[in-house]
CSV table of C-alpha atoms and ligand atoms in Angstrom, one decimal:
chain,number,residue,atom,x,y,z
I,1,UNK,CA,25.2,9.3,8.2
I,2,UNK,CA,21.6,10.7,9.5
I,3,UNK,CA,21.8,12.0,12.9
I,4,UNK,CA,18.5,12.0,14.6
I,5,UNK,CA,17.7,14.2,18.0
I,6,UNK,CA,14.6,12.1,19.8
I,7,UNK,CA,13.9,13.3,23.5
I,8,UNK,CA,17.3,15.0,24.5
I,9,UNK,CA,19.0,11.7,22.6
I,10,UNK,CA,21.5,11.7,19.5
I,11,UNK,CA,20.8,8.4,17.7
I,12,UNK,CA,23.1,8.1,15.0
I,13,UNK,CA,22.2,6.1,12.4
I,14,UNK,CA,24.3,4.8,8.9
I,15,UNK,CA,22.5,5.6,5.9
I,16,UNK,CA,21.0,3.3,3.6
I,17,UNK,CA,22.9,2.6,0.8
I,18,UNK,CA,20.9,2.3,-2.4
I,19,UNK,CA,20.2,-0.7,-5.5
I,20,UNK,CA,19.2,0.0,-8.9
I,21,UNK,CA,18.3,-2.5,-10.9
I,22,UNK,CA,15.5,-2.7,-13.8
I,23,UNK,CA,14.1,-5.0,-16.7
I,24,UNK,CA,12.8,-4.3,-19.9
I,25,UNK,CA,9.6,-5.3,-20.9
I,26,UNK,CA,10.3,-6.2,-24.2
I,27,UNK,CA,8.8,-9.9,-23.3
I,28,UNK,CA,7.2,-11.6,-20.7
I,29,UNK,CA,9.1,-11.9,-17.5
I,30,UNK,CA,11.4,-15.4,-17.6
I,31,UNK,CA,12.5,-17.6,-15.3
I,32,UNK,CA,16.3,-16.1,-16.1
I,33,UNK,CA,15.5,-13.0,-15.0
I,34,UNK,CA,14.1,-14.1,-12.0
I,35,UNK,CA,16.5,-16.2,-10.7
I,36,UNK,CA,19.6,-13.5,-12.1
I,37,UNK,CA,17.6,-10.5,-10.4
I,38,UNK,CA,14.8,-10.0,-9.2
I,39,UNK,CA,15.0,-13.0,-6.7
I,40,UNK,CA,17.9,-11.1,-5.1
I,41,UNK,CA,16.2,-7.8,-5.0
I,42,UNK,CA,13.8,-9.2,-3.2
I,43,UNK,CA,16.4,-10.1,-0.6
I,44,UNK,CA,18.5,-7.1,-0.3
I,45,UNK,CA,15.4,-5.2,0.0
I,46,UNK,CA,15.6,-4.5,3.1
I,47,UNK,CA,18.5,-4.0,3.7
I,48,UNK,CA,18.8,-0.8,0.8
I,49,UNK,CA,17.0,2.4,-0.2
I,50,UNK,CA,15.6,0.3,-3.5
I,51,UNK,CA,14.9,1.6,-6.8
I,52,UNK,CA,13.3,-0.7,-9.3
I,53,UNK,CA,12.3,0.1,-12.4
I,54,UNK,CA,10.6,-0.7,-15.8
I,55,UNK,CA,12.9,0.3,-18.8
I,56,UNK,CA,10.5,1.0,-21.5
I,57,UNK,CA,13.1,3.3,-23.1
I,58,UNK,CA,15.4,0.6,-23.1
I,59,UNK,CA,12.4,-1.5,-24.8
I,60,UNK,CA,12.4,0.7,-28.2
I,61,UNK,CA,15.7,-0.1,-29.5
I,62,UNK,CA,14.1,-3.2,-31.1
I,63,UNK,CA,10.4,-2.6,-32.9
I,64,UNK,CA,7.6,-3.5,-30.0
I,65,UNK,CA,4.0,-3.2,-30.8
I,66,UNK,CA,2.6,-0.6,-29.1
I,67,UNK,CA,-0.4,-2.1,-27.2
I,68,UNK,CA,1.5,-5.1,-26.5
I,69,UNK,CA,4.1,-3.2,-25.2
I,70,UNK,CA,1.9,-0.8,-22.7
I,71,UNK,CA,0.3,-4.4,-21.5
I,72,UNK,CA,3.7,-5.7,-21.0
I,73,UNK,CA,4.9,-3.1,-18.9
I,74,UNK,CA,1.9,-2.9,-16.5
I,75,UNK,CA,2.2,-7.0,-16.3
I,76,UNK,CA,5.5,-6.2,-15.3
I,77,UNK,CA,4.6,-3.9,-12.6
I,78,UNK,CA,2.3,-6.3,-10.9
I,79,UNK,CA,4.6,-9.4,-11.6
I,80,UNK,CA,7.5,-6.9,-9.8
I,81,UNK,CA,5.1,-6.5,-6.7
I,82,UNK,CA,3.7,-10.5,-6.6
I,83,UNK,CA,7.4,-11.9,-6.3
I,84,UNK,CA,7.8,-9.9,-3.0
I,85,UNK,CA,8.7,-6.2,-3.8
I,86,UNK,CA,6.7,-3.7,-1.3
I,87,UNK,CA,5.8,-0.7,-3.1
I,88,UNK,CA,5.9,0.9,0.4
I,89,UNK,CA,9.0,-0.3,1.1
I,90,UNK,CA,10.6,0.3,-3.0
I,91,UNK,CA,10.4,2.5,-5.4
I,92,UNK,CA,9.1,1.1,-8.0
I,93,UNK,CA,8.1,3.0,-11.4
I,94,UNK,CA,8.0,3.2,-15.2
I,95,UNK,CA,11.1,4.6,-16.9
I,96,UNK,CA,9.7,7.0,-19.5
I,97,UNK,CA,8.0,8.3,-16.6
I,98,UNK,CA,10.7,10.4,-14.9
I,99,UNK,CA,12.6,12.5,-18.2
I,100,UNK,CA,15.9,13.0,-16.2
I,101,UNK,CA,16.6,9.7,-17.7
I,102,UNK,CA,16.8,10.5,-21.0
I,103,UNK,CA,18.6,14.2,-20.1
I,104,UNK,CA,21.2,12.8,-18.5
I,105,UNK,CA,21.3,10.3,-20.9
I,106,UNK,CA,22.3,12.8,-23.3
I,107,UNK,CA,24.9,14.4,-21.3
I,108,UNK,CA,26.4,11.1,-20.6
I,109,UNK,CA,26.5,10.0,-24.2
I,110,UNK,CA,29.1,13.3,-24.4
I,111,UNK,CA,31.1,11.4,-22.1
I,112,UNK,CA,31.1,7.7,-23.7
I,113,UNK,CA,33.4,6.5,-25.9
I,114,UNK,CA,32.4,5.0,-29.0
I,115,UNK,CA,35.4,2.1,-28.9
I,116,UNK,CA,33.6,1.6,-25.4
I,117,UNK,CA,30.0,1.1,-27.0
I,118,UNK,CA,31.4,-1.3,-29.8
I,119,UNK,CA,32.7,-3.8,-27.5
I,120,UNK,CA,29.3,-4.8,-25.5
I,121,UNK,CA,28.4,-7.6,-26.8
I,122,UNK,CA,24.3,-7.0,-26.1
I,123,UNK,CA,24.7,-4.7,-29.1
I,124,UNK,CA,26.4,-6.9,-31.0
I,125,UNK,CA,23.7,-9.7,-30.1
I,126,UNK,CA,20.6,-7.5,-30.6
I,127,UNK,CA,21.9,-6.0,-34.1
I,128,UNK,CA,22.7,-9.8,-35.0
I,129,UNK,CA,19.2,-10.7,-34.0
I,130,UNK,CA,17.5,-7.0,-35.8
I,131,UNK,CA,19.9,-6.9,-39.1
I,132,UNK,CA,16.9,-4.7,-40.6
I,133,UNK,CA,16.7,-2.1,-37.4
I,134,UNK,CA,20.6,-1.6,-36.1
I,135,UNK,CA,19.6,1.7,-34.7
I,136,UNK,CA,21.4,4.2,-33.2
I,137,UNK,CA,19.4,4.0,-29.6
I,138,UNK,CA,20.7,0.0,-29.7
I,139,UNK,CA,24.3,0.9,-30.1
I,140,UNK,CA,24.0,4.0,-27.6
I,141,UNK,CA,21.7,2.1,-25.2
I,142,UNK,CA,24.2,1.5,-22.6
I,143,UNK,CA,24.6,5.9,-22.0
I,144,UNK,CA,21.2,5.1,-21.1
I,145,UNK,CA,21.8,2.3,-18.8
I,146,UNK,CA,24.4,4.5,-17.1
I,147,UNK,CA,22.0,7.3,-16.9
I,148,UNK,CA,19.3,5.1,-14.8
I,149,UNK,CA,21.6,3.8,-12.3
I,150,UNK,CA,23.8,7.1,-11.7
I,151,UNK,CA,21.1,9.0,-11.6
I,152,UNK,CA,19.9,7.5,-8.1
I,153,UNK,CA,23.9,7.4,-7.1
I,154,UNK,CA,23.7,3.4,-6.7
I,155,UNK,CA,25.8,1.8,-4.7
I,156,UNK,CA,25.0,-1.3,-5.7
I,157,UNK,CA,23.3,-2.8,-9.2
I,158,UNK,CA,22.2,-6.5,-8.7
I,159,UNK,CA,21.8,-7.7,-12.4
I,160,UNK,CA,22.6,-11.5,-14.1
I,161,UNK,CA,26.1,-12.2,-15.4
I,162,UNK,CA,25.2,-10.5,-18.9
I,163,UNK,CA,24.6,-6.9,-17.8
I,164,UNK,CA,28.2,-7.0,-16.2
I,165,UNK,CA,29.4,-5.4,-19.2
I,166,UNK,CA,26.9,-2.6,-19.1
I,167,UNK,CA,27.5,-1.7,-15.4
I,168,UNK,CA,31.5,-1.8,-16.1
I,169,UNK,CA,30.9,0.6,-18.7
I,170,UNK,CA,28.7,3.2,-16.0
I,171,UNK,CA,31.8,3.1,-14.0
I,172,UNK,CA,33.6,3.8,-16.6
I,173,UNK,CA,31.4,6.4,-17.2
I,174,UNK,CA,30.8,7.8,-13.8
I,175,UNK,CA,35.4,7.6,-13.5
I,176,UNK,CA,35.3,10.0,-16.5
I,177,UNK,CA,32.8,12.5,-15.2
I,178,UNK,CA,34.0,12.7,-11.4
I,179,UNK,CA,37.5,12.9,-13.0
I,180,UNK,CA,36.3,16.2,-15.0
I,181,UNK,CA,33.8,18.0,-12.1
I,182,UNK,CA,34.6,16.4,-9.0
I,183,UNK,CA,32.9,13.8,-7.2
I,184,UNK,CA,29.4,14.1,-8.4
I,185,UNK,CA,28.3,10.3,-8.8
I,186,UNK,CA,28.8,7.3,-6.5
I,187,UNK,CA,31.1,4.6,-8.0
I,188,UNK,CA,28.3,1.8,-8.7
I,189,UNK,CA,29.1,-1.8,-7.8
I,190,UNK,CA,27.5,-4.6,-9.5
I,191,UNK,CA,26.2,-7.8,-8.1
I,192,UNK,CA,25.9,-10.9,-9.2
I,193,UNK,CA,24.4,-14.1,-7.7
I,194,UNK,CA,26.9,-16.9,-7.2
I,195,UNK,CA,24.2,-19.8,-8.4
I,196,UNK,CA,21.5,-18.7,-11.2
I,197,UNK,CA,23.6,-15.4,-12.9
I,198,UNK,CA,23.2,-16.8,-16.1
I,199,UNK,CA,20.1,-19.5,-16.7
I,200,UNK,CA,20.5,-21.2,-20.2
I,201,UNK,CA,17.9,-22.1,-22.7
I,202,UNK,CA,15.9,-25.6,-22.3
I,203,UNK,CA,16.5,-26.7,-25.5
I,204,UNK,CA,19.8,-25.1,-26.3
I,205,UNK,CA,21.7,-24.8,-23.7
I,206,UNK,CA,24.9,-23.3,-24.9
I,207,UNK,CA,22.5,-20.0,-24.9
I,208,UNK,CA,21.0,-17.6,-22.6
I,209,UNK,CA,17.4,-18.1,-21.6
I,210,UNK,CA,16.0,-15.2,-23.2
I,211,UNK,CA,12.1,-13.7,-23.6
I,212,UNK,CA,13.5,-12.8,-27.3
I,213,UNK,CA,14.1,-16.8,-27.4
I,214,UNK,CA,12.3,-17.8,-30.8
I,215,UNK,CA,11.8,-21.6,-29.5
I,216,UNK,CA,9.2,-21.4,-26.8
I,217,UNK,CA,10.1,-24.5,-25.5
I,218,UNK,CA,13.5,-23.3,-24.3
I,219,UNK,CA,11.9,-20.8,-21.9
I,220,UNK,CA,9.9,-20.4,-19.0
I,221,UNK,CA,8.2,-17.4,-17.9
I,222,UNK,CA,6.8,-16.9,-14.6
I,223,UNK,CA,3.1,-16.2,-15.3
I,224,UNK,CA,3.4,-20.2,-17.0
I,225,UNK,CA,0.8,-22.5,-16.4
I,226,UNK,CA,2.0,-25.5,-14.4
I,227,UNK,CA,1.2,-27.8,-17.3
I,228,UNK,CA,3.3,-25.5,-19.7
I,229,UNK,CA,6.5,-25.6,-17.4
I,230,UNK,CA,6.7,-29.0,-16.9
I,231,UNK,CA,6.0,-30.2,-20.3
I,232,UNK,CA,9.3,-27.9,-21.2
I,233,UNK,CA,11.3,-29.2,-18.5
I,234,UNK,CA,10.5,-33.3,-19.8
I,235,UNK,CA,11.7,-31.9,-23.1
I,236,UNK,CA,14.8,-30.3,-21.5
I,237,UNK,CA,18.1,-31.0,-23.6
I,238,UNK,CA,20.1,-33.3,-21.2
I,239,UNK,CA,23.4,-35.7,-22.4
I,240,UNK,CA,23.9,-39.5,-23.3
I,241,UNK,CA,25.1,-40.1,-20.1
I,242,UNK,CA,23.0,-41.0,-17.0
I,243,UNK,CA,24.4,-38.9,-14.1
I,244,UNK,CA,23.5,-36.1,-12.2
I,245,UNK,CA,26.9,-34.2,-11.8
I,246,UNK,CA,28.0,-30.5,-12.4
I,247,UNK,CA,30.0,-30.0,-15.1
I,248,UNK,CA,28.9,-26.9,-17.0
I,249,UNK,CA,31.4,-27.1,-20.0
I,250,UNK,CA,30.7,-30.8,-20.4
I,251,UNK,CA,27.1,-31.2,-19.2
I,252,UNK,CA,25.7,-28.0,-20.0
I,253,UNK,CA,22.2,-29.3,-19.8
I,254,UNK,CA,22.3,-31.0,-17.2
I,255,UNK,CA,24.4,-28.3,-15.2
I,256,UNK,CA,21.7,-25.8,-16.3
I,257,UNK,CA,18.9,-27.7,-14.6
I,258,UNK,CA,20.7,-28.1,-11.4
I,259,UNK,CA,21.5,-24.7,-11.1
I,260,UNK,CA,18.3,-24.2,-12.0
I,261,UNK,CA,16.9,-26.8,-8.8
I,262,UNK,CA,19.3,-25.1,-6.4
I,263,UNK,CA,17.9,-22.1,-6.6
I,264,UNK,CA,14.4,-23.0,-6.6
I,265,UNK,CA,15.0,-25.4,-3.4
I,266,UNK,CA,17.9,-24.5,-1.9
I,267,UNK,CA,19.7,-27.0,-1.8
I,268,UNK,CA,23.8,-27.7,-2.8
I,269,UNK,CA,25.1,-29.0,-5.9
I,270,UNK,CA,26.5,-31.4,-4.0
I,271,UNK,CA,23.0,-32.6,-2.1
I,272,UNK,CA,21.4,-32.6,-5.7
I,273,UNK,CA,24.1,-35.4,-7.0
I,274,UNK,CA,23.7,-37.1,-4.2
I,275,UNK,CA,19.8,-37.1,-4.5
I,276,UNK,CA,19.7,-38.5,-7.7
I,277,UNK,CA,22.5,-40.8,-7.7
I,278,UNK,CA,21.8,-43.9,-9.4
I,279,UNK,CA,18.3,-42.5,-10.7
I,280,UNK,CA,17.8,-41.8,-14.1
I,281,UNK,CA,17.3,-37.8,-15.9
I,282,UNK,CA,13.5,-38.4,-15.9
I,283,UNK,CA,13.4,-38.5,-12.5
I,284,UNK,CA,15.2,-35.8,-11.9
I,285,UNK,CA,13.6,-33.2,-14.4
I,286,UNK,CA,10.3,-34.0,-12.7
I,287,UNK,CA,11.9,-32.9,-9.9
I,288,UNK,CA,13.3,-29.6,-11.3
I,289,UNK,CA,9.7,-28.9,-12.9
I,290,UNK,CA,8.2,-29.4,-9.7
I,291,UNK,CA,10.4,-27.2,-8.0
I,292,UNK,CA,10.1,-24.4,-10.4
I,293,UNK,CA,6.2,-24.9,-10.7
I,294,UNK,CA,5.6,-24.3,-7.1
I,295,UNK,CA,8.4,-21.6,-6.7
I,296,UNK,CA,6.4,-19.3,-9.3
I,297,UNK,CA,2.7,-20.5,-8.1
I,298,UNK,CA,2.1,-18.3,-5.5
I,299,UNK,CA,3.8,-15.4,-7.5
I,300,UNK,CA,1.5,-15.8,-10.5
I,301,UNK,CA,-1.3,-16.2,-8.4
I,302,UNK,CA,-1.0,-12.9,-6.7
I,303,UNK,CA,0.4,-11.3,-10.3
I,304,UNK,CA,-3.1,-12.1,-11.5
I,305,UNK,CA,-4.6,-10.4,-8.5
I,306,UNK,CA,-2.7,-7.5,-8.7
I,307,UNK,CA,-3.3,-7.2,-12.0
I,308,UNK,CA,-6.8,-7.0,-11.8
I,309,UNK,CA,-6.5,-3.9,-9.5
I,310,UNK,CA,-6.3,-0.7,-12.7
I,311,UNK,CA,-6.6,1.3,-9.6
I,312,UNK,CA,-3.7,0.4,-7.4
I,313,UNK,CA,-1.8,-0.3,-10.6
I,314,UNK,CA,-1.9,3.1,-11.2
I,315,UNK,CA,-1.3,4.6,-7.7
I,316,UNK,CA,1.9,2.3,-7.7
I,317,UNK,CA,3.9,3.8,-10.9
I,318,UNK,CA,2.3,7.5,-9.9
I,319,UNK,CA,3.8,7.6,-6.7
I,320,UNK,CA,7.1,5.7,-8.0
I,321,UNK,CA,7.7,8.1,-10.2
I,322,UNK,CA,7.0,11.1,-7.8
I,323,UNK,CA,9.6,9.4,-5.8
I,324,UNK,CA,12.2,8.6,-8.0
I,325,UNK,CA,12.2,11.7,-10.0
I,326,UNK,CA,12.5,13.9,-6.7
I,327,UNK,CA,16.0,12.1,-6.4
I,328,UNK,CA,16.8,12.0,-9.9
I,329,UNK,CA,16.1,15.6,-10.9
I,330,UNK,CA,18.8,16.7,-7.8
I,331,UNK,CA,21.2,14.6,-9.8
I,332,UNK,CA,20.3,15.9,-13.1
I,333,UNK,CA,20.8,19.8,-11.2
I,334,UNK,CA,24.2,19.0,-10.1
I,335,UNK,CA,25.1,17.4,-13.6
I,336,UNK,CA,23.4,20.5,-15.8
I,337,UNK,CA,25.7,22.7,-12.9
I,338,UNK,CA,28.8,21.1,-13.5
I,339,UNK,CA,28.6,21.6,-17.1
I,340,UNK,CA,27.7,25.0,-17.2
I,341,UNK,CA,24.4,24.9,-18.7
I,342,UNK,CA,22.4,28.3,-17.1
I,343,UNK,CA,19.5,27.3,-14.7
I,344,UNK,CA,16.5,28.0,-15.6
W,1,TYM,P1,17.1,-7.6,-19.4
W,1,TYM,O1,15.7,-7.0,-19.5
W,1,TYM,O2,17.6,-8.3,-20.6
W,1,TYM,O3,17.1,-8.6,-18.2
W,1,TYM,C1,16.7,-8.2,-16.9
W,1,TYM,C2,17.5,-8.8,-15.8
W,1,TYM,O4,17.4,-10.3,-15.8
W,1,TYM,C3,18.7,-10.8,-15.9
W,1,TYM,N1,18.6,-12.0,-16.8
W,1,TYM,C4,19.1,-13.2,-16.5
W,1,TYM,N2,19.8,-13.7,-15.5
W,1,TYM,C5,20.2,-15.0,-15.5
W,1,TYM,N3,19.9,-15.8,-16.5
W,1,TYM,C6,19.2,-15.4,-17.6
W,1,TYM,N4,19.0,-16.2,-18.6
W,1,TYM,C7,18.8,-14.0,-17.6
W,1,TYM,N5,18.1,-13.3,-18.5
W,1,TYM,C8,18.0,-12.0,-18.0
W,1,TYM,C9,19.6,-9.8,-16.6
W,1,TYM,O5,21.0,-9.9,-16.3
W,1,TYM,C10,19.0,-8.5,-15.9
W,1,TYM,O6,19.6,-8.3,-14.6
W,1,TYM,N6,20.0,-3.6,-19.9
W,1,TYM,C11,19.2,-4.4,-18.9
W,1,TYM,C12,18.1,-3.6,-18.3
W,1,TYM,C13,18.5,-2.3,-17.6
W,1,TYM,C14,19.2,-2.2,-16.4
W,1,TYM,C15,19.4,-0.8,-16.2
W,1,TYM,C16,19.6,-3.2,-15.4
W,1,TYM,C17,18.4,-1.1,-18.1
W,1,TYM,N7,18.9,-0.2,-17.2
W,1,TYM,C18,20.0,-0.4,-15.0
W,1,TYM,C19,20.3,-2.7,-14.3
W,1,TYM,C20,20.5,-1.3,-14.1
W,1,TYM,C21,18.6,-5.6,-19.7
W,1,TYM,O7,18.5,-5.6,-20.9
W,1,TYM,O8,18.1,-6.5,-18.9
């Protein structure tokens, strides 16, 4: 609670509470991610003290080519900022840029279990997909994930049904730590959209949409050319029957594309299979390309603009990282307290 005195009055006023959330740029920035996260920061942005960020670290447990990699993460930046997030308003920065991350990383590594580690099934996806690099950052990855959020005391992480695991394990985490020093991290929450937590692949639709997908066709990124994302969503794997109806076990297709449409316009499952009863699946993926083409126009339209701007690029991440490491070193204080390492 922050209690302000303004001309002989006491306004009291509830604290913000506080998001983490961040991405990788390990790829281009999907549709997936969108609709599983950054959408919904967008919309609880004002309501929280915000903290986004770009996990480069988190980028290095699989091989990235360095140039691309630097180009990626910038593009990322600007493509945060074009899909609504004020940079006045949130705290937006580059990972490797503030060290606690990796310190407390390390400390919290001393309090994860390795049972804990072997059940998430990201490192069990990525070493499937890297057999030639299982590396020990990929199997400890998650310490770091734990690191980024607890660092800012989150209250809340708003991620797509696949990180669930991950932020179970910071609480996990964060239970262990308070348990042995006292309460010294906030217990963080995880949220989780109700339509659009896990978008499937185009063509294969019993998988996640992923950058890392190797058919190009099954994903759609936001910076996309119009053309480009409608000619993947007349491709989209549908069924042999003819009806629009949600039924994600036995239409996964189908049910993907609607969830897909909701989002993007708003409107019900129940509105969709009403709209296209009695029409056939051409018709409708039109429609869900269409959608999805003008949802991410405008964003890639100012992502290119933003892009173009080195200069505010730069200011962005510099005073994002000012800002988030002025909350994360306090943290990392308390922690290196607790302990019993000697302050310098
Ligand atoms: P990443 O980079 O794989 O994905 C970024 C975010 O997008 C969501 N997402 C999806 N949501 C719905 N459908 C999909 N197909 C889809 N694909 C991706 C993810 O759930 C995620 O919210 N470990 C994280 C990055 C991370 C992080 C953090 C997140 C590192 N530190 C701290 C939150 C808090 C990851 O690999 O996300």
């Amino acid at each position: 609670m922050v209690v302000l005195c303004l001309e002989g009055m006491v306004i009291i006023m509830d604290e913000k509470k506080t998001i983490f959330s961040g991405i990788q740029p390990s790829g281009d920035l999907t549709l997936g991610s969108y609709l599983g996260a950054i959408k919904n920061w967008v919309e609880l942005a004002d309501e929280y003290e915000c903290f986004y960020c770009i996990v480069d670290m988190h980028a290095i447990t699989v091989r990235q080519e360095p140039q691309l990699l630097r180009k990626r993460t910038l593009a990322q930046l600007a493509q945060y900022i074009a899909c609504g997030l004020d940079p006045e308003k949130n705290t937006i920065f580059i990972q490797s840029h503030v060290p606690a991350h990796a310190e407390l990383a390390w400390v919290l590594s001393c309090y994860t279990v390795f049972g804990g580690l072997s059940r998430m099934s990201q490192v069990k996806d990525e070493s499937a997909k890297n057999a030639d690099n299982i590396n020990a950052g990929l199997f400890t990855y998650p310490s770091l994930m734990a690191a980024d959020i607890l660092l800012y005391q989150a209250d809340l992480v708003p991620v797509g049904s696949d990180q669930k695991q991950h932020v179970e394990l910071a609480r996990d985490v964060a239970g262990r730590f308070n348990g042995v020093y006292g309460d010294v991290f906030t217990m963080p929450e995880v949220f989780i959209p109700k339509v659009g937590a896990r978008i499937m692949s185009l063509t294969s639709p019993e998988n996640k949409m992923s950058k890392s997908d190797k058919d190009p066709g099954g994903c759609i990124y936001i910076m996309q050319k119009p053309e480009e994302i409608m000619r993947s969503f007349k491709r989209a794997v549908t069924d042999s029957e003819t009806c629009v109806r949600y039924a994600p076990d036995t239409k996964p297709g189908v049910s993907n594309l609607m969830s897909i449409y909701s989002v993007a316009s708003g409107k019900s499952f129940s509105e969709i299979e009403a709209e296209f009863e009695g029409r056939g699946y051409g018709d409708f993926k039109l429609a869900v390309g269409e959608s999805v083409v003008e949802l991410l126009r405008p964003i890639r339209e100012e992502a290119e603009r933003i892009l173009a701007d080195k200069a505010y690029i730069e200011s962005v991440y510099k005073t994002g990282a000012q800002r988030a490491s002025y909350v994360a070193e306090k943290t990392l204080r308390k922690v290196y307290k607790k302990v019993g390492f000697v302050q310098k």
